[in-house]
Structure formats: C-alpha cells, structure tokens
Amino acid sequence: MSFLLVLAILILSISTSTAVAKKYQPEISGSIEKGDRLYSDPGNWENDDPLDYYRYDKQWLKYRQKLAVGEYYYLKVQRQEKIYEQSQSYNSLNLETEANYTFYLNDKLRNRFKVLVRDKDYLEEKYDYKDYQLARLQYTLQYKRNKIHDYELILQKQWTQYQLSPDSDYQRERIALKWGWKLSQNLELNSKIQYDWQRNDNDSSRSNKDGRKISMNFKYKL
C-alpha cells in the first residue's frame, strides 16, 4: 500500500532529526483503564435483570520527543478490549499505532503529518468476517496570517480492508478548511467546511458515499 511508503518516509524524516533533539528530554506517558457499563429497562423498576452488560480494558503508551521550538514527534500504541454478556457480536480486540510529526516551515506556516494503523478483531468466531485493518494518513497545514486570522487545511486518506470479506473493502478521503477569526479579546469565531467521499470496488457490497458539512462556532468571554 502507498501509505506504507509514506510511513517509511515519515520515520526516516524523524530519525534524521534525532541529533537535534539531544538537548530536549523525551517524555513517556501512559494509561491503564478498566470499566463496565450496565444497560437496564427504564420502564420496569421491579425487574433487576439487566438488558446487557459489558466490561472493557484499555491501555496506551506514548513516547514524545521535542526536536526544536514548535517541532516534535510522538509514537503511541493502544490496546482496547470489550466483552459483552448478551451482545456477543460486539466482543472485540482493538490494536492501534499512531505516529505524529509536527514542524514549522516558517513563523507563519506549520506542518503536521499523522499516521494511524488499526487492527480490529471480533472475538466470537462466527463474527470474524467483520475483522478489518485500517490505515489513515492525515496532513494538516496551519497558516497564522496575523493575530486576528488563522487558517487550517486538512487532507486525509483512509484505507479499510476486511480479512474475510474483501468485497467490503473501501477507501475514504476528506478535505477540510478551517478559518479562525478573533474579533476582539473576548470574542472568537471558528468556521469549518468539510467534504468526505467513500469509494468502493465495482464488486463491493457497500455503496459509495459523499458527505458535506459546514459549521460555525463562537466563544465569548463574559
């Protein structure tokens, strides 16, 4: 896949910058989380039998290295498992690896490359046809025009492959443009225009999809 070539170039670019990073200490962070959730019938208070119940385990570990002012990279691995009592078709193990490399081109332009690889396995054998592998490549270009206006361009490509159902494979692309406008010390506006499209093989059992979105947000300090 072409995303593997991009990932190799990204790792090579990061490795060539490690000499510059000697004056910055690397950071390692992580988390271990366990929990559960109980689903019950809201209309029957006398019946204590739950509709469903699941428990989950989630762990992640992250290594972050600063290379220079405004330049850094990180590598993150994550594992998450969900087990249901009733809806066993959702029992799954999710493994993810994420890489991020951010750097400045100049005092106004900032680049960010992000790669995500996911392997999701459904634990019940009769549902293993839903197992899939996903790879996502995202590029972000940030431009700070001045203290009032800033812009952001996001380009994203995603590949999804099903191990036992190749006719369900698809690719998804996204382009988005963000615009930030600081009207005053107390008022900020943020807008976003986004377009997504999903394309499948000619023999795919999935339909092609196109989506558009526009949003406007504001923040005002009282």
PDB file of C-alpha atoms in Angstrom:
ATOM      1  CA  MET A   1       0.000   0.000   0.000  1.00  0.00           C
ATOM      2  CA  SER A   2       1.093   3.525  -0.686  1.00  0.00           C
ATOM      3  CA  PHE A   3       0.527   4.500   2.942  1.00  0.00           C
ATOM      4  CA  LEU A   4       3.379   2.167   3.961  1.00  0.00           C
ATOM      5  CA  LEU A   5       5.731   4.153   1.733  1.00  0.00           C
ATOM      6  CA  VAL A   6       4.553   7.403   3.313  1.00  0.00           C
ATOM      7  CA  LEU A   7       5.032   5.892   6.782  1.00  0.00           C
ATOM      8  CA  ALA A   8       8.590   4.850   5.902  1.00  0.00           C
ATOM      9  CA  ILE A   9       9.394   8.361   4.649  1.00  0.00           C
ATOM     10  CA  LEU A  10       7.917   9.840   7.818  1.00  0.00           C
ATOM     11  CA  ILE A  11      10.000   7.592  10.082  1.00  0.00           C
ATOM     12  CA  LEU A  12      13.137   8.376   8.069  1.00  0.00           C
ATOM     13  CA  SER A  13      12.486  12.120   8.364  1.00  0.00           C
ATOM     14  CA  ILE A  14      12.079  11.795  12.120  1.00  0.00           C
ATOM     15  CA  SER A  15      15.231   9.711  12.551  1.00  0.00           C
ATOM     16  CA  THR A  16      17.370  12.296  10.743  1.00  0.00           C
ATOM     17  CA  SER A  17      16.293  14.909  13.287  1.00  0.00           C
ATOM     18  CA  THR A  18      17.214  12.960  16.425  1.00  0.00           C
ATOM     19  CA  ALA A  19      20.631  14.612  16.666  1.00  0.00           C
ATOM     20  CA  VAL A  20      18.949  17.995  17.013  1.00  0.00           C
ATOM     21  CA  ALA A  21      16.767  16.652  19.829  1.00  0.00           C
ATOM     22  CA  LYS A  22      19.629  15.855  22.222  1.00  0.00           C
ATOM     23  CA  LYS A  23      19.027  18.983  24.300  1.00  0.00           C
ATOM     24  CA  TYR A  24      15.356  18.044  24.846  1.00  0.00           C
ATOM     25  CA  GLN A  25      14.332  15.239  27.172  1.00  0.00           C
ATOM     26  CA  PRO A  26      11.894  12.682  25.739  1.00  0.00           C
ATOM     27  CA  GLU A  27       8.568  12.102  27.500  1.00  0.00           C
ATOM     28  CA  ILE A  28       6.840   8.793  28.128  1.00  0.00           C
ATOM     29  CA  SER A  29       3.201   8.751  29.212  1.00  0.00           C
ATOM     30  CA  GLY A  30       0.584   6.048  29.507  1.00  0.00           C
ATOM     31  CA  SER A  31      -2.726   4.968  30.950  1.00  0.00           C
ATOM     32  CA  ILE A  32      -4.434   1.826  32.251  1.00  0.00           C
ATOM     33  CA  GLU A  33      -8.217   1.963  32.385  1.00  0.00           C
ATOM     34  CA  LYS A  34     -10.841  -0.621  33.330  1.00  0.00           C
ATOM     35  CA  GLY A  35     -14.581  -0.168  33.490  1.00  0.00           C
ATOM     36  CA  ASP A  36     -18.004  -1.569  32.768  1.00  0.00           C
ATOM     37  CA  ARG A  37     -21.461  -0.469  31.717  1.00  0.00           C
ATOM     38  CA  LEU A  38     -24.892  -1.829  32.635  1.00  0.00           C
ATOM     39  CA  TYR A  39     -27.947  -1.467  30.369  1.00  0.00           C
ATOM     40  CA  SER A  40     -31.353  -1.781  32.067  1.00  0.00           C
ATOM     41  CA  ASP A  41     -35.020  -1.264  31.173  1.00  0.00           C
ATOM     42  CA  PRO A  42     -36.147   2.244  32.235  1.00  0.00           C
ATOM     43  CA  GLY A  43     -39.817   1.216  32.313  1.00  0.00           C
ATOM     44  CA  ASN A  44     -39.545  -1.670  34.780  1.00  0.00           C
ATOM     45  CA  TRP A  45     -38.132  -0.716  38.171  1.00  0.00           C
ATOM     46  CA  GLU A  46     -39.074  -4.027  39.811  1.00  0.00           C
ATOM     47  CA  ASN A  47     -37.116  -6.173  37.404  1.00  0.00           C
ATOM     48  CA  ASP A  48     -33.414  -6.093  38.249  1.00  0.00           C
ATOM     49  CA  ASP A  49     -32.378  -8.215  35.271  1.00  0.00           C
ATOM     50  CA  PRO A  50     -30.098  -6.120  33.045  1.00  0.00           C
ATOM     51  CA  LEU A  51     -30.666  -5.841  29.302  1.00  0.00           C
ATOM     52  CA  ASP A  52     -26.956  -6.112  28.722  1.00  0.00           C
ATOM     53  CA  TYR A  53     -23.623  -5.594  30.411  1.00  0.00           C
ATOM     54  CA  TYR A  54     -20.106  -5.131  29.131  1.00  0.00           C
ATOM     55  CA  ARG A  55     -16.657  -4.587  30.570  1.00  0.00           C
ATOM     56  CA  TYR A  56     -13.634  -3.103  28.904  1.00  0.00           C
ATOM     57  CA  ASP A  57      -9.875  -2.861  29.347  1.00  0.00           C
ATOM     58  CA  LYS A  58      -7.913  -0.043  27.743  1.00  0.00           C
ATOM     59  CA  GLN A  59      -4.172   0.657  27.856  1.00  0.00           C
ATOM     60  CA  TRP A  60      -1.987   3.062  25.920  1.00  0.00           C
ATOM     61  CA  LEU A  61       1.656   4.118  25.908  1.00  0.00           C
ATOM     62  CA  LYS A  62       3.062   7.246  24.255  1.00  0.00           C
ATOM     63  CA  TYR A  63       6.618   8.364  23.514  1.00  0.00           C
ATOM     64  CA  ARG A  64       7.069  12.064  22.662  1.00  0.00           C
ATOM     65  CA  GLN A  65      10.278  13.799  21.608  1.00  0.00           C
ATOM     66  CA  LYS A  66      10.676  17.534  21.104  1.00  0.00           C
ATOM     67  CA  LEU A  67      13.175  18.365  18.362  1.00  0.00           C
ATOM     68  CA  ALA A  68      13.085  22.173  18.347  1.00  0.00           C
ATOM     69  CA  VAL A  69      10.718  25.021  19.138  1.00  0.00           C
ATOM     70  CA  GLY A  70       7.418  24.024  17.531  1.00  0.00           C
ATOM     71  CA  GLU A  71       8.839  20.743  16.206  1.00  0.00           C
ATOM     72  CA  TYR A  72       8.168  17.341  17.769  1.00  0.00           C
ATOM     73  CA  TYR A  73       7.078  13.799  17.060  1.00  0.00           C
ATOM     74  CA  TYR A  74       5.321  11.113  19.050  1.00  0.00           C
ATOM     75  CA  LEU A  75       4.555   7.412  18.752  1.00  0.00           C
ATOM     76  CA  LYS A  76       1.539   5.951  20.536  1.00  0.00           C
ATOM     77  CA  VAL A  77       0.295   2.370  20.877  1.00  0.00           C
ATOM     78  CA  GLN A  78      -3.102   1.455  22.292  1.00  0.00           C
ATOM     79  CA  ARG A  79      -4.974  -1.737  23.158  1.00  0.00           C
ATOM     80  CA  GLN A  80      -8.691  -1.955  23.966  1.00  0.00           C
ATOM     81  CA  GLU A  81     -10.859  -4.996  24.623  1.00  0.00           C
ATOM     82  CA  LYS A  82     -14.661  -5.114  25.061  1.00  0.00           C
ATOM     83  CA  ILE A  83     -16.631  -8.122  26.314  1.00  0.00           C
ATOM     84  CA  TYR A  84     -20.470  -8.186  26.306  1.00  0.00           C
ATOM     85  CA  GLU A  85     -22.716 -10.632  28.161  1.00  0.00           C
ATOM     86  CA  GLN A  86     -25.603 -10.533  25.677  1.00  0.00           C
ATOM     87  CA  SER A  87     -24.464  -8.727  22.517  1.00  0.00           C
ATOM     88  CA  GLN A  88     -21.516 -11.017  21.927  1.00  0.00           C
ATOM     89  CA  SER A  89     -21.271  -9.913  18.312  1.00  0.00           C
ATOM     90  CA  TYR A  90     -19.603  -6.747  19.667  1.00  0.00           C
ATOM     91  CA  ASN A  91     -16.867  -8.582  21.598  1.00  0.00           C
ATOM     92  CA  SER A  92     -13.680  -7.196  20.104  1.00  0.00           C
ATOM     93  CA  LEU A  93      -9.973  -6.502  20.496  1.00  0.00           C
ATOM     94  CA  ASN A  94      -8.699  -3.238  19.042  1.00  0.00           C
ATOM     95  CA  LEU A  95      -4.981  -2.516  18.497  1.00  0.00           C
ATOM     96  CA  GLU A  96      -3.802   0.898  17.285  1.00  0.00           C
ATOM     97  CA  THR A  97      -0.493   2.538  16.453  1.00  0.00           C
ATOM     98  CA  GLU A  98      -0.310   6.283  15.836  1.00  0.00           C
ATOM     99  CA  ALA A  99       2.597   8.455  14.684  1.00  0.00           C
ATOM    100  CA  ASN A 100       2.664  12.263  14.547  1.00  0.00           C
ATOM    101  CA  TYR A 101       5.333  14.617  13.225  1.00  0.00           C
ATOM    102  CA  THR A 102       4.809  18.398  13.539  1.00  0.00           C
ATOM    103  CA  PHE A 103       7.185  21.154  12.442  1.00  0.00           C
ATOM    104  CA  TYR A 104       7.267  24.794  11.300  1.00  0.00           C
ATOM    105  CA  LEU A 105       8.130  25.810   7.747  1.00  0.00           C
ATOM    106  CA  ASN A 106       8.443  29.423   8.891  1.00  0.00           C
ATOM    107  CA  ASP A 107       6.962  31.644  11.592  1.00  0.00           C
ATOM    108  CA  LYS A 108       3.514  31.526   9.914  1.00  0.00           C
ATOM    109  CA  LEU A 109       3.308  28.027   8.398  1.00  0.00           C
ATOM    110  CA  ARG A 110       3.108  24.804  10.387  1.00  0.00           C
ATOM    111  CA  ASN A 111       3.039  21.243   9.018  1.00  0.00           C
ATOM    112  CA  ARG A 112       1.611  18.142  10.660  1.00  0.00           C
ATOM    113  CA  PHE A 113       1.735  14.542   9.413  1.00  0.00           C
ATOM    114  CA  LYS A 114      -0.258  11.900  11.262  1.00  0.00           C
ATOM    115  CA  VAL A 115      -0.474   8.162  10.531  1.00  0.00           C
ATOM    116  CA  LEU A 116      -2.889   5.767  12.248  1.00  0.00           C
ATOM    117  CA  VAL A 117      -2.914   1.969  11.811  1.00  0.00           C
ATOM    118  CA  ARG A 118      -5.685  -0.104  13.407  1.00  0.00           C
ATOM    119  CA  ASP A 119      -6.291  -3.853  13.620  1.00  0.00           C
ATOM    120  CA  LYS A 120      -9.742  -4.808  14.927  1.00  0.00           C
ATOM    121  CA  ASP A 121     -10.615  -8.445  15.641  1.00  0.00           C
ATOM    122  CA  TYR A 122     -14.045  -9.711  16.687  1.00  0.00           C
ATOM    123  CA  LEU A 123     -13.532 -12.414  19.276  1.00  0.00           C
ATOM    124  CA  GLU A 124     -16.541 -14.624  18.511  1.00  0.00           C
ATOM    125  CA  GLU A 125     -15.643 -16.964  15.664  1.00  0.00           C
ATOM    126  CA  LYS A 126     -18.960 -16.596  13.833  1.00  0.00           C
ATOM    127  CA  TYR A 127     -18.433 -12.837  13.596  1.00  0.00           C
ATOM    128  CA  ASP A 128     -14.819 -12.871  12.440  1.00  0.00           C
ATOM    129  CA  TYR A 129     -15.978 -11.824   8.957  1.00  0.00           C
ATOM    130  CA  LYS A 130     -16.128  -8.301  10.455  1.00  0.00           C
ATOM    131  CA  ASP A 131     -12.392  -8.269  11.253  1.00  0.00           C
ATOM    132  CA  TYR A 132     -10.685  -5.397   9.491  1.00  0.00           C
ATOM    133  CA  GLN A 133      -7.447  -3.460   9.193  1.00  0.00           C
ATOM    134  CA  LEU A 134      -7.416   0.294   8.739  1.00  0.00           C
ATOM    135  CA  ALA A 135      -4.731   2.804   7.825  1.00  0.00           C
ATOM    136  CA  ARG A 136      -5.266   6.565   7.878  1.00  0.00           C
ATOM    137  CA  LEU A 137      -2.909   9.269   6.654  1.00  0.00           C
ATOM    138  CA  GLN A 138      -3.639  12.885   7.569  1.00  0.00           C
ATOM    139  CA  TYR A 139      -1.809  16.039   6.542  1.00  0.00           C
ATOM    140  CA  THR A 140      -2.526  19.418   8.165  1.00  0.00           C
ATOM    141  CA  LEU A 141      -1.199  22.798   7.068  1.00  0.00           C
ATOM    142  CA  GLN A 142      -1.743  25.659   9.534  1.00  0.00           C
ATOM    143  CA  TYR A 143      -1.289  29.272   8.478  1.00  0.00           C
ATOM    144  CA  LYS A 144      -1.386  32.088  11.026  1.00  0.00           C
ATOM    145  CA  ARG A 145      -1.866  35.210   8.950  1.00  0.00           C
ATOM    146  CA  ASN A 146      -1.855  37.629  11.884  1.00  0.00           C
ATOM    147  CA  LYS A 147      -3.239  37.968  15.403  1.00  0.00           C
ATOM    148  CA  ILE A 148      -6.782  38.066  14.030  1.00  0.00           C
ATOM    149  CA  HIS A 149      -6.944  35.442  11.260  1.00  0.00           C
ATOM    150  CA  ASP A 150      -5.662  31.873  11.071  1.00  0.00           C
ATOM    151  CA  TYR A 151      -6.399  29.109   8.583  1.00  0.00           C
ATOM    152  CA  GLU A 152      -6.072  25.330   8.504  1.00  0.00           C
ATOM    153  CA  LEU A 153      -6.157  22.873   5.607  1.00  0.00           C
ATOM    154  CA  ILE A 154      -6.725  19.168   6.336  1.00  0.00           C
ATOM    155  CA  LEU A 155      -6.226  16.380   3.789  1.00  0.00           C
ATOM    156  CA  GLN A 156      -6.993  12.800   4.818  1.00  0.00           C
ATOM    157  CA  LYS A 157      -6.910   9.406   3.137  1.00  0.00           C
ATOM    158  CA  GLN A 158      -8.112   6.134   4.673  1.00  0.00           C
ATOM    159  CA  TRP A 159      -7.825   2.514   3.530  1.00  0.00           C
ATOM    160  CA  THR A 160     -10.019  -0.192   5.106  1.00  0.00           C
ATOM    161  CA  GLN A 161      -9.583  -3.895   4.343  1.00  0.00           C
ATOM    162  CA  TYR A 162     -11.687  -6.816   5.617  1.00  0.00           C
ATOM    163  CA  GLN A 163      -9.717 -10.016   6.005  1.00  0.00           C
ATOM    164  CA  LEU A 164     -12.561 -12.442   5.214  1.00  0.00           C
ATOM    165  CA  SER A 165     -14.820 -10.086   3.229  1.00  0.00           C
ATOM    166  CA  PRO A 166     -12.635  -8.360   0.624  1.00  0.00           C
ATOM    167  CA  ASP A 167     -15.744  -7.275  -1.298  1.00  0.00           C
ATOM    168  CA  SER A 168     -16.379  -4.833   1.574  1.00  0.00           C
ATOM    169  CA  ASP A 169     -13.016  -3.053   1.214  1.00  0.00           C
ATOM    170  CA  TYR A 170     -13.220   0.687   0.662  1.00  0.00           C
ATOM    171  CA  GLN A 171     -11.221   3.912   0.584  1.00  0.00           C
ATOM    172  CA  ARG A 172     -12.299   7.199   2.126  1.00  0.00           C
ATOM    173  CA  GLU A 173     -10.953  10.688   1.517  1.00  0.00           C
ATOM    174  CA  ARG A 174     -11.535  14.007   3.263  1.00  0.00           C
ATOM    175  CA  ILE A 175     -10.699  17.629   2.634  1.00  0.00           C
ATOM    176  CA  ALA A 176     -11.493  20.339   5.166  1.00  0.00           C
ATOM    177  CA  LEU A 177     -10.791  24.038   5.544  1.00  0.00           C
ATOM    178  CA  LYS A 178     -10.933  25.859   8.888  1.00  0.00           C
ATOM    179  CA  TRP A 179     -10.916  29.597   9.462  1.00  0.00           C
ATOM    180  CA  GLY A 180     -10.403  31.267  12.832  1.00  0.00           C
ATOM    181  CA  TRP A 181     -11.289  34.921  13.379  1.00  0.00           C
ATOM    182  CA  LYS A 182     -10.523  36.731  16.626  1.00  0.00           C
ATOM    183  CA  LEU A 183     -12.899  39.691  16.582  1.00  0.00           C
ATOM    184  CA  SER A 184     -11.835  41.019  19.968  1.00  0.00           C
ATOM    185  CA  GLN A 185     -10.179  39.962  23.211  1.00  0.00           C
ATOM    186  CA  ASN A 186     -13.478  38.395  24.264  1.00  0.00           C
ATOM    187  CA  LEU A 187     -14.995  37.064  21.032  1.00  0.00           C
ATOM    188  CA  GLU A 188     -13.665  34.365  18.685  1.00  0.00           C
ATOM    189  CA  LEU A 189     -15.311  32.778  15.645  1.00  0.00           C
ATOM    190  CA  ASN A 190     -14.335  29.466  14.047  1.00  0.00           C
ATOM    191  CA  SER A 191     -15.782  28.071  10.825  1.00  0.00           C
ATOM    192  CA  LYS A 192     -15.241  24.776   9.005  1.00  0.00           C
ATOM    193  CA  ILE A 193     -16.108  23.407   5.574  1.00  0.00           C
ATOM    194  CA  GLN A 194     -15.635  19.665   5.052  1.00  0.00           C
ATOM    195  CA  TYR A 195     -16.212  17.214   2.223  1.00  0.00           C
ATOM    196  CA  ASP A 196     -15.934  13.408   2.502  1.00  0.00           C
ATOM    197  CA  TRP A 197     -16.225  10.745  -0.158  1.00  0.00           C
ATOM    198  CA  GLN A 198     -16.029   6.964   0.078  1.00  0.00           C
ATOM    199  CA  ARG A 199     -15.342   4.767  -2.927  1.00  0.00           C
ATOM    200  CA  ASN A 200     -15.601   1.003  -3.180  1.00  0.00           C
ATOM    201  CA  ASP A 201     -14.625  -1.649  -5.687  1.00  0.00           C
ATOM    202  CA  ASN A 202     -17.047  -2.346  -8.526  1.00  0.00           C
ATOM    203  CA  ASP A 203     -17.986  -5.692  -6.964  1.00  0.00           C
ATOM    204  CA  SER A 204     -18.285  -4.269  -3.462  1.00  0.00           C
ATOM    205  CA  SER A 205     -21.353  -4.899  -1.313  1.00  0.00           C
ATOM    206  CA  ARG A 206     -21.076  -1.347   0.047  1.00  0.00           C
ATOM    207  CA  SER A 207     -22.475   1.779  -1.565  1.00  0.00           C
ATOM    208  CA  ASN A 208     -20.402   4.846  -2.395  1.00  0.00           C
ATOM    209  CA  LYS A 209     -20.928   7.746  -0.017  1.00  0.00           C
ATOM    210  CA  ASP A 210     -20.470  11.506  -0.258  1.00  0.00           C
ATOM    211  CA  GLY A 211     -20.894  13.944   2.607  1.00  0.00           C
ATOM    212  CA  ARG A 212     -20.638  17.693   3.118  1.00  0.00           C
ATOM    213  CA  LYS A 213     -20.539  19.678   6.334  1.00  0.00           C
ATOM    214  CA  ILE A 214     -20.315  23.341   7.249  1.00  0.00           C
ATOM    215  CA  SER A 215     -20.121  24.638  10.809  1.00  0.00           C
ATOM    216  CA  MET A 216     -19.699  27.910  12.679  1.00  0.00           C
ATOM    217  CA  ASN A 217     -18.659  28.104  16.338  1.00  0.00           C
ATOM    218  CA  PHE A 218     -18.110  31.026  18.653  1.00  0.00           C
ATOM    219  CA  LYS A 219     -16.570  31.637  22.060  1.00  0.00           C
ATOM    220  CA  TYR A 220     -17.333  34.720  24.126  1.00  0.00           C
ATOM    221  CA  LYS A 221     -15.760  35.585  27.466  1.00  0.00           C
ATOM    222  CA  LEU A 222     -18.241  37.234  29.815  1.00  0.00           C
TER     223      LEU A 222
END
